[in-house]
JSON list of C-alpha atoms and ligand atoms in Angstrom, two decimals:
[
{"chain": "A", "resi": 10, "resn": "MET", "atom": "CA", "xyz": [11.89, -16.46, -10.94]},
{"chain": "A", "resi": 11, "resn": "GLU", "atom": "CA", "xyz": [8.12, -16.95, -11.19]},
{"chain": "A", "resi": 12, "resn": "LYS", "atom": "CA", "xyz": [6.35, -13.54, -11.89]},
{"chain": "A", "resi": 13, "resn": "ASP", "atom": "CA", "xyz": [4.18, -12.23, -9.04]},
{"chain": "A", "resi": 14, "resn": "ILE", "atom": "CA", "xyz": [0.69, -11.17, -9.82]},
{"chain": "A", "resi": 15, "resn": "PHE", "atom": "CA", "xyz": [1.34, -7.28, -9.70]},
{"chain": "A", "resi": 16, "resn": "CYS", "atom": "CA", "xyz": [4.30, -8.02, -12.53]},
{"chain": "A", "resi": 17, "resn": "LYS", "atom": "CA", "xyz": [1.51, -9.90, -14.28]},
{"chain": "A", "resi": 18, "resn": "ILE", "atom": "CA", "xyz": [-0.82, -6.77, -14.21]},
{"chain": "A", "resi": 19, "resn": "ILE", "atom": "CA", "xyz": [1.80, -4.25, -15.09]},
{"chain": "A", "resi": 20, "resn": "ASP", "atom": "CA", "xyz": [2.78, -6.45, -18.13]},
{"chain": "A", "resi": 21, "resn": "GLY", "atom": "CA", "xyz": [-1.01, -6.47, -19.21]},
{"chain": "A", "resi": 22, "resn": "GLU", "atom": "CA", "xyz": [-1.24, -10.37, -18.62]},
{"chain": "A", "resi": 23, "resn": "ILE", "atom": "CA", "xyz": [-3.71, -9.88, -16.17]},
{"chain": "A", "resi": 24, "resn": "PRO", "atom": "CA", "xyz": [-6.96, -7.49, -16.49]},
{"chain": "A", "resi": 25, "resn": "CYS", "atom": "CA", "xyz": [-7.22, -4.78, -14.16]},
{"chain": "A", "resi": 26, "resn": "TYR", "atom": "CA", "xyz": [-9.50, -1.51, -13.23]},
{"chain": "A", "resi": 27, "resn": "LYS", "atom": "CA", "xyz": [-6.44, 0.76, -14.14]},
{"chain": "A", "resi": 28, "resn": "LEU", "atom": "CA", "xyz": [-6.62, 4.48, -12.12]},
{"chain": "A", "resi": 29, "resn": "TYR", "atom": "CA", "xyz": [-3.39, 5.63, -13.32]},
{"chain": "A", "resi": 30, "resn": "GLU", "atom": "CA", "xyz": [-0.01, 4.85, -15.00]},
{"chain": "A", "resi": 31, "resn": "ASP", "atom": "CA", "xyz": [3.26, 6.54, -15.90]},
{"chain": "A", "resi": 32, "resn": "VAL", "atom": "CA", "xyz": [6.46, 5.09, -16.69]},
{"chain": "A", "resi": 33, "resn": "ASP", "atom": "CA", "xyz": [7.38, 4.18, -12.80]},
{"chain": "A", "resi": 34, "resn": "VAL", "atom": "CA", "xyz": [4.14, 3.54, -11.20]},
{"chain": "A", "resi": 35, "resn": "ILE", "atom": "CA", "xyz": [0.63, 2.12, -11.76]},
{"chain": "A", "resi": 36, "resn": "ALA", "atom": "CA", "xyz": [-2.37, 2.51, -9.78]},
{"chain": "A", "resi": 37, "resn": "PHE", "atom": "CA", "xyz": [-5.51, -0.04, -9.91]},
{"chain": "A", "resi": 38, "resn": "LEU", "atom": "CA", "xyz": [-8.82, -1.22, -7.96]},
{"chain": "A", "resi": 39, "resn": "ASP", "atom": "CA", "xyz": [-8.00, -4.12, -5.78]},
{"chain": "A", "resi": 40, "resn": "ILE", "atom": "CA", "xyz": [-9.76, -7.23, -6.62]},
{"chain": "A", "resi": 41, "resn": "SER", "atom": "CA", "xyz": [-11.16, -7.56, -3.06]},
{"chain": "A", "resi": 42, "resn": "GLN", "atom": "CA", "xyz": [-12.89, -4.15, -2.23]},
{"chain": "A", "resi": 43, "resn": "VAL", "atom": "CA", "xyz": [-12.52, -3.69, 1.34]},
{"chain": "A", "resi": 44, "resn": "THR", "atom": "CA", "xyz": [-14.57, -0.75, 0.65]},
{"chain": "A", "resi": 45, "resn": "LYS", "atom": "CA", "xyz": [-16.04, 1.11, -2.41]},
{"chain": "A", "resi": 46, "resn": "GLY", "atom": "CA", "xyz": [-12.65, 2.39, -4.18]},
{"chain": "A", "resi": 47, "resn": "HIS", "atom": "CA", "xyz": [-9.77, 0.34, -2.49]},
{"chain": "A", "resi": 48, "resn": "ALA", "atom": "CA", "xyz": [-6.99, 0.82, -4.62]},
{"chain": "A", "resi": 49, "resn": "LEU", "atom": "CA", "xyz": [-3.49, -0.41, -5.02]},
{"chain": "A", "resi": 50, "resn": "VAL", "atom": "CA", "xyz": [-0.51, 1.98, -6.19]},
{"chain": "A", "resi": 51, "resn": "VAL", "atom": "CA", "xyz": [2.31, -0.36, -7.24]},
{"chain": "A", "resi": 52, "resn": "PRO", "atom": "CA", "xyz": [5.74, 0.48, -8.46]},
{"chain": "A", "resi": 53, "resn": "LYS", "atom": "CA", "xyz": [6.26, -1.00, -12.02]},
{"chain": "A", "resi": 54, "resn": "GLU", "atom": "CA", "xyz": [9.99, -2.21, -11.26]},
{"chain": "A", "resi": 55, "resn": "HIS", "atom": "CA", "xyz": [9.59, -5.28, -8.68]},
{"chain": "A", "resi": 56, "resn": "TYR", "atom": "CA", "xyz": [10.73, -4.61, -5.23]},
{"chain": "A", "resi": 57, "resn": "ASP", "atom": "CA", "xyz": [9.64, -6.96, -2.54]},
{"chain": "A", "resi": 58, "resn": "ASN", "atom": "CA", "xyz": [8.44, -4.39, -0.25]},
{"chain": "A", "resi": 59, "resn": "PHE", "atom": "CA", "xyz": [8.47, -0.78, 0.93]},
{"chain": "A", "resi": 60, "resn": "LEU", "atom": "CA", "xyz": [11.62, -1.20, 2.67]},
{"chain": "A", "resi": 61, "resn": "SER", "atom": "CA", "xyz": [13.46, -2.56, -0.20]},
{"chain": "A", "resi": 62, "resn": "THR", "atom": "CA", "xyz": [11.98, -0.25, -2.35]},
{"chain": "A", "resi": 63, "resn": "PRO", "atom": "CA", "xyz": [14.45, 2.87, -3.47]},
{"chain": "A", "resi": 64, "resn": "ALA", "atom": "CA", "xyz": [13.44, 6.55, -2.00]},
{"chain": "A", "resi": 65, "resn": "PRO", "atom": "CA", "xyz": [12.56, 8.23, -5.11]},
{"chain": "A", "resi": 66, "resn": "ILE", "atom": "CA", "xyz": [10.27, 5.40, -6.62]},
{"chain": "A", "resi": 67, "resn": "MET", "atom": "CA", "xyz": [8.86, 5.09, -2.87]},
{"chain": "A", "resi": 68, "resn": "HIS", "atom": "CA", "xyz": [7.99, 8.55, -2.89]},
{"chain": "A", "resi": 69, "resn": "LYS", "atom": "CA", "xyz": [6.37, 8.56, -6.51]},
{"chain": "A", "resi": 70, "resn": "VAL", "atom": "CA", "xyz": [4.18, 5.73, -5.44]},
{"chain": "A", "resi": 71, "resn": "PHE", "atom": "CA", "xyz": [3.24, 7.53, -2.28]},
{"chain": "A", "resi": 72, "resn": "ASP", "atom": "CA", "xyz": [2.35, 10.97, -4.30]},
{"chain": "A", "resi": 73, "resn": "ILE", "atom": "CA", "xyz": [-0.17, 9.08, -6.38]},
{"chain": "A", "resi": 74, "resn": "ALA", "atom": "CA", "xyz": [-1.70, 7.35, -3.25]},
{"chain": "A", "resi": 75, "resn": "GLN", "atom": "CA", "xyz": [-2.05, 10.69, -1.67]},
{"chain": "A", "resi": 76, "resn": "ARG", "atom": "CA", "xyz": [-3.84, 11.86, -5.09]},
{"chain": "A", "resi": 77, "resn": "ILE", "atom": "CA", "xyz": [-6.38, 8.92, -4.87]},
{"chain": "A", "resi": 78, "resn": "GLY", "atom": "CA", "xyz": [-7.08, 9.68, -0.84]},
{"chain": "A", "resi": 79, "resn": "GLN", "atom": "CA", "xyz": [-7.92, 13.21, -2.09]},
{"chain": "A", "resi": 80, "resn": "ILE", "atom": "CA", "xyz": [-10.27, 12.00, -4.88]},
{"chain": "A", "resi": 81, "resn": "ASP", "atom": "CA", "xyz": [-11.83, 9.44, -2.45]},
{"chain": "A", "resi": 82, "resn": "ILE", "atom": "CA", "xyz": [-13.04, 12.25, -0.46]},
{"chain": "A", "resi": 83, "resn": "GLN", "atom": "CA", "xyz": [-13.91, 14.75, -2.94]},
{"chain": "A", "resi": 84, "resn": "PHE", "atom": "CA", "xyz": [-15.62, 12.39, -5.42]},
{"chain": "A", "resi": 85, "resn": "LEU", "atom": "CA", "xyz": [-16.51, 9.12, -4.01]},
{"chain": "A", "resi": 86, "resn": "GLY", "atom": "CA", "xyz": [-18.13, 10.53, -0.67]},
{"chain": "A", "resi": 87, "resn": "ALA", "atom": "CA", "xyz": [-15.46, 8.98, 1.81]},
{"chain": "A", "resi": 88, "resn": "LYS", "atom": "CA", "xyz": [-15.38, 10.75, 5.25]},
{"chain": "A", "resi": 89, "resn": "GLY", "atom": "CA", "xyz": [-11.65, 9.37, 5.76]},
{"chain": "A", "resi": 90, "resn": "VAL", "atom": "CA", "xyz": [-8.81, 7.43, 3.88]},
{"chain": "A", "resi": 91, "resn": "ASN", "atom": "CA", "xyz": [-6.56, 4.44, 5.32]},
{"chain": "A", "resi": 92, "resn": "ILE", "atom": "CA", "xyz": [-3.05, 4.43, 3.47]},
{"chain": "A", "resi": 93, "resn": "LEU", "atom": "CA", "xyz": [-1.09, 1.51, 4.42]},
{"chain": "A", "resi": 94, "resn": "THR", "atom": "CA", "xyz": [1.77, -0.95, 2.96]},
{"chain": "A", "resi": 95, "resn": "ASN", "atom": "CA", "xyz": [2.55, -4.27, 4.65]},
{"chain": "A", "resi": 96, "resn": "CYS", "atom": "CA", "xyz": [5.80, -5.38, 4.53]},
{"chain": "A", "resi": 97, "resn": "TYR", "atom": "CA", "xyz": [6.42, -9.31, 5.07]},
{"chain": "A", "resi": 98, "resn": "GLU", "atom": "CA", "xyz": [3.86, -11.97, 5.75]},
{"chain": "A", "resi": 99, "resn": "THR", "atom": "CA", "xyz": [4.30, -11.34, 9.40]},
{"chain": "A", "resi": 100, "resn": "ALA", "atom": "CA", "xyz": [2.65, -7.74, 8.92]},
{"chain": "A", "resi": 101, "resn": "GLY", "atom": "CA", "xyz": [0.13, -9.10, 6.49]},
{"chain": "A", "resi": 102, "resn": "GLN", "atom": "CA", "xyz": [1.71, -8.89, 3.36]},
{"chain": "A", "resi": 103, "resn": "THR", "atom": "CA", "xyz": [0.52, -11.38, 0.60]},
{"chain": "A", "resi": 104, "resn": "VAL", "atom": "CA", "xyz": [1.63, -10.06, -2.40]},
{"chain": "A", "resi": 105, "resn": "LYS", "atom": "CA", "xyz": [5.62, -9.71, -2.59]},
{"chain": "A", "resi": 106, "resn": "HIS", "atom": "CA", "xyz": [5.73, -6.40, -4.57]},
{"chain": "A", "resi": 107, "resn": "PHE", "atom": "CA", "xyz": [5.51, -3.14, -3.05]},
{"chain": "A", "resi": 108, "resn": "HIS", "atom": "CA", "xyz": [2.42, -1.72, -3.05]},
{"chain": "A", "resi": 109, "resn": "VAL", "atom": "CA", "xyz": [0.23, 0.87, -0.84]},
{"chain": "A", "resi": 110, "resn": "HIS", "atom": "CA", "xyz": [-3.39, 0.35, -0.30]},
{"chain": "A", "resi": 111, "resn": "VAL", "atom": "CA", "xyz": [-5.36, 3.11, -0.26]},
{"chain": "A", "resi": 112, "resn": "ILE", "atom": "CA", "xyz": [-8.87, 2.47, 1.45]},
{"chain": "A", "resi": 113, "resn": "PRO", "atom": "CA", "xyz": [-11.83, 4.80, 1.28]},
{"chain": "A", "resi": 114, "resn": "ARG", "atom": "CA", "xyz": [-13.82, 4.96, 4.76]},
{"chain": "A", "resi": 115, "resn": "TYR", "atom": "CA", "xyz": [-17.34, 5.56, 4.74]},
{"chain": "A", "resi": 116, "resn": "SER", "atom": "CA", "xyz": [-18.09, 4.64, 8.26]},
{"chain": "A", "resi": 117, "resn": "LYS", "atom": "CA", "xyz": [-16.20, 3.37, 11.50]},
{"chain": "A", "resi": 118, "resn": "GLU", "atom": "CA", "xyz": [-18.31, -0.24, 11.11]},
{"chain": "A", "resi": 119, "resn": "GLU", "atom": "CA", "xyz": [-16.92, -1.45, 7.77]},
{"chain": "A", "resi": 120, "resn": "GLY", "atom": "CA", "xyz": [-14.73, -4.77, 6.98]},
{"chain": "A", "resi": 121, "resn": "PHE", "atom": "CA", "xyz": [-11.51, -2.85, 7.71]},
{"chain": "A", "resi": 122, "resn": "MET", "atom": "CA", "xyz": [-10.36, -2.23, 11.44]},
{"chain": "A", "resi": 123, "resn": "LEU", "atom": "CA", "xyz": [-6.99, -1.20, 12.59]},
{"chain": "A", "resi": 124, "resn": "GLU", "atom": "CA", "xyz": [-6.63, -1.67, 16.06]},
{"chain": "A", "resi": 125, "resn": "MET", "atom": "CA", "xyz": [-3.71, -0.76, 18.08]},
{"chain": "A", "resi": 126, "resn": "LYS", "atom": "CA", "xyz": [-3.60, -1.94, 21.30]},
{"chain": "A", "resi": 127, "resn": "ALA", "atom": "CA", "xyz": [-0.78, -1.61, 23.83]},
{"chain": "A", "resi": 128, "resn": "GLY", "atom": "CA", "xyz": [0.10, -5.42, 24.03]},
{"chain": "A", "resi": 129, "resn": "ALA", "atom": "CA", "xyz": [3.64, -5.47, 24.92]},
{"chain": "A", "resi": 130, "resn": "GLU", "atom": "CA", "xyz": [4.91, -5.06, 28.43]},
{"chain": "A", "resi": 131, "resn": "GLY", "atom": "CA", "xyz": [7.73, -4.77, 30.75]},
{"chain": "A", "resi": 132, "resn": "LEU", "atom": "CA", "xyz": [10.04, -3.01, 27.77]},
{"chain": "A", "resi": 133, "resn": "ASN", "atom": "CA", "xyz": [13.03, -1.29, 28.28]},
{"chain": "A", "resi": 134, "resn": "LEU", "atom": "CA", "xyz": [12.18, 1.65, 26.23]},
{"chain": "A", "resi": 135, "resn": "PRO", "atom": "CA", "xyz": [15.42, 3.66, 26.82]},
{"chain": "A", "resi": 136, "resn": "VAL", "atom": "CA", "xyz": [17.43, 0.78, 25.20]},
{"chain": "A", "resi": 137, "resn": "ILE", "atom": "CA", "xyz": [14.65, 0.49, 22.26]},
{"chain": "A", "resi": 138, "resn": "ALA", "atom": "CA", "xyz": [14.90, 4.15, 21.69]},
{"chain": "A", "resi": 139, "resn": "GLN", "atom": "CA", "xyz": [18.71, 4.01, 21.74]},
{"chain": "A", "resi": 140, "resn": "THR", "atom": "CA", "xyz": [18.87, 1.22, 19.40]},
{"chain": "A", "resi": 141, "resn": "ILE", "atom": "CA", "xyz": [16.81, 2.90, 16.79]},
{"chain": "A", "resi": 142, "resn": "LYS", "atom": "CA", "xyz": [18.39, 6.13, 17.69]},
{"chain": "A", "resi": 143, "resn": "ASP", "atom": "CA", "xyz": [21.82, 4.86, 16.70]},
{"chain": "A", "resi": 144, "resn": "ASN", "atom": "CA", "xyz": [20.79, 3.25, 13.37]},
{"chain": "A", "resi": 145, "resn": "LEU", "atom": "CA", "xyz": [19.17, 6.13, 11.93]},
{"chain": "B", "resi": 206, "resn": "LIG", "atom": "P1", "xyz": [-1.28, -7.61, 0.77]},
{"chain": "B", "resi": 206, "resn": "LIG", "atom": "O1", "xyz": [-2.06, -8.39, 1.61]},
{"chain": "B", "resi": 206, "resn": "LIG", "atom": "O2", "xyz": [-0.22, -8.15, 0.19]},
{"chain": "B", "resi": 206, "resn": "LIG", "atom": "O3", "xyz": [-0.96, -6.32, 1.48]},
{"chain": "B", "resi": 206, "resn": "LIG", "atom": "O4", "xyz": [-2.27, -7.20, -0.39]},
{"chain": "B", "resi": 206, "resn": "LIG", "atom": "C1", "xyz": [-2.37, -7.64, -1.75]},
{"chain": "B", "resi": 206, "resn": "LIG", "atom": "C2", "xyz": [-3.71, -7.05, -2.28]},
{"chain": "B", "resi": 206, "resn": "LIG", "atom": "O5", "xyz": [-3.34, -7.66, -3.72]},
{"chain": "B", "resi": 206, "resn": "LIG", "atom": "C3", "xyz": [-4.94, -7.78, -1.58]},
{"chain": "B", "resi": 206, "resn": "LIG", "atom": "O6", "xyz": [-5.74, -6.47, -1.12]},
{"chain": "B", "resi": 206, "resn": "LIG", "atom": "C4", "xyz": [-5.67, -8.50, -2.73]},
{"chain": "B", "resi": 206, "resn": "LIG", "atom": "O7", "xyz": [-6.95, -8.61, -2.81]},
{"chain": "B", "resi": 206, "resn": "LIG", "atom": "C5", "xyz": [-4.87, -8.02, -4.02]},
{"chain": "B", "resi": 206, "resn": "LIG", "atom": "N1", "xyz": [-5.02, -8.97, -5.17]},
{"chain": "B", "resi": 206, "resn": "LIG", "atom": "C6", "xyz": [-4.15, -10.09, -5.06]},
{"chain": "B", "resi": 206, "resn": "LIG", "atom": "N2", "xyz": [-4.74, -10.63, -6.32]},
{"chain": "B", "resi": 206, "resn": "LIG", "atom": "C7", "xyz": [-4.76, -9.43, -7.21]},
{"chain": "B", "resi": 206, "resn": "LIG", "atom": "C8", "xyz": [-5.26, -9.59, -8.66]},
{"chain": "B", "resi": 206, "resn": "LIG", "atom": "O8", "xyz": [-5.44, -10.50, -9.22]},
{"chain": "B", "resi": 206, "resn": "LIG", "atom": "N3", "xyz": [-5.86, -7.88, -8.72]},
{"chain": "B", "resi": 206, "resn": "LIG", "atom": "C9", "xyz": [-6.15, -7.08, -8.02]},
{"chain": "B", "resi": 206, "resn": "LIG", "atom": "N4", "xyz": [-6.47, -6.26, -8.69]},
{"chain": "B", "resi": 206, "resn": "LIG", "atom": "N5", "xyz": [-5.94, -7.18, -6.93]},
{"chain": "B", "resi": 206, "resn": "LIG", "atom": "C10", "xyz": [-5.25, -8.01, -6.55]}
]
């Protein structure tokens, strides 16, 4: 199977601005800086996305994402931070290797905007809630 871009970074085949590394996790600056300090936190083991990553690894990734977010506020002058992960193409995932974006925010008028509009109407909320509840 062809290695994805993050596997190549992990294996040192592609350079990056590395922020952190341990046996399970690596963090580096996103090549495309949505804002100053935009970082990616990635498990070294390949998992396609957040949903297919074992909980202990997923927790380690989020521990580092949290720390980088705190540093963004304390040391980069960020006023806020967006922490997000896209799962599957439909949700905007372009690299099929689980990663968490840590995006420092300096103002509301930056290149990144997460807009949540109530777009679905006529939903049967009791049935939807029951379906999720029954499978948790
Ligand atoms: P996604 O769209 O899958 O949530 O995010 C993938 C991210 O990986 C994008 O923000 C993109 O800029 C970043 N990216 C893609 N290729 C490279 C690369 O070669 N190096 C680094 N540092 N980031 C990359």
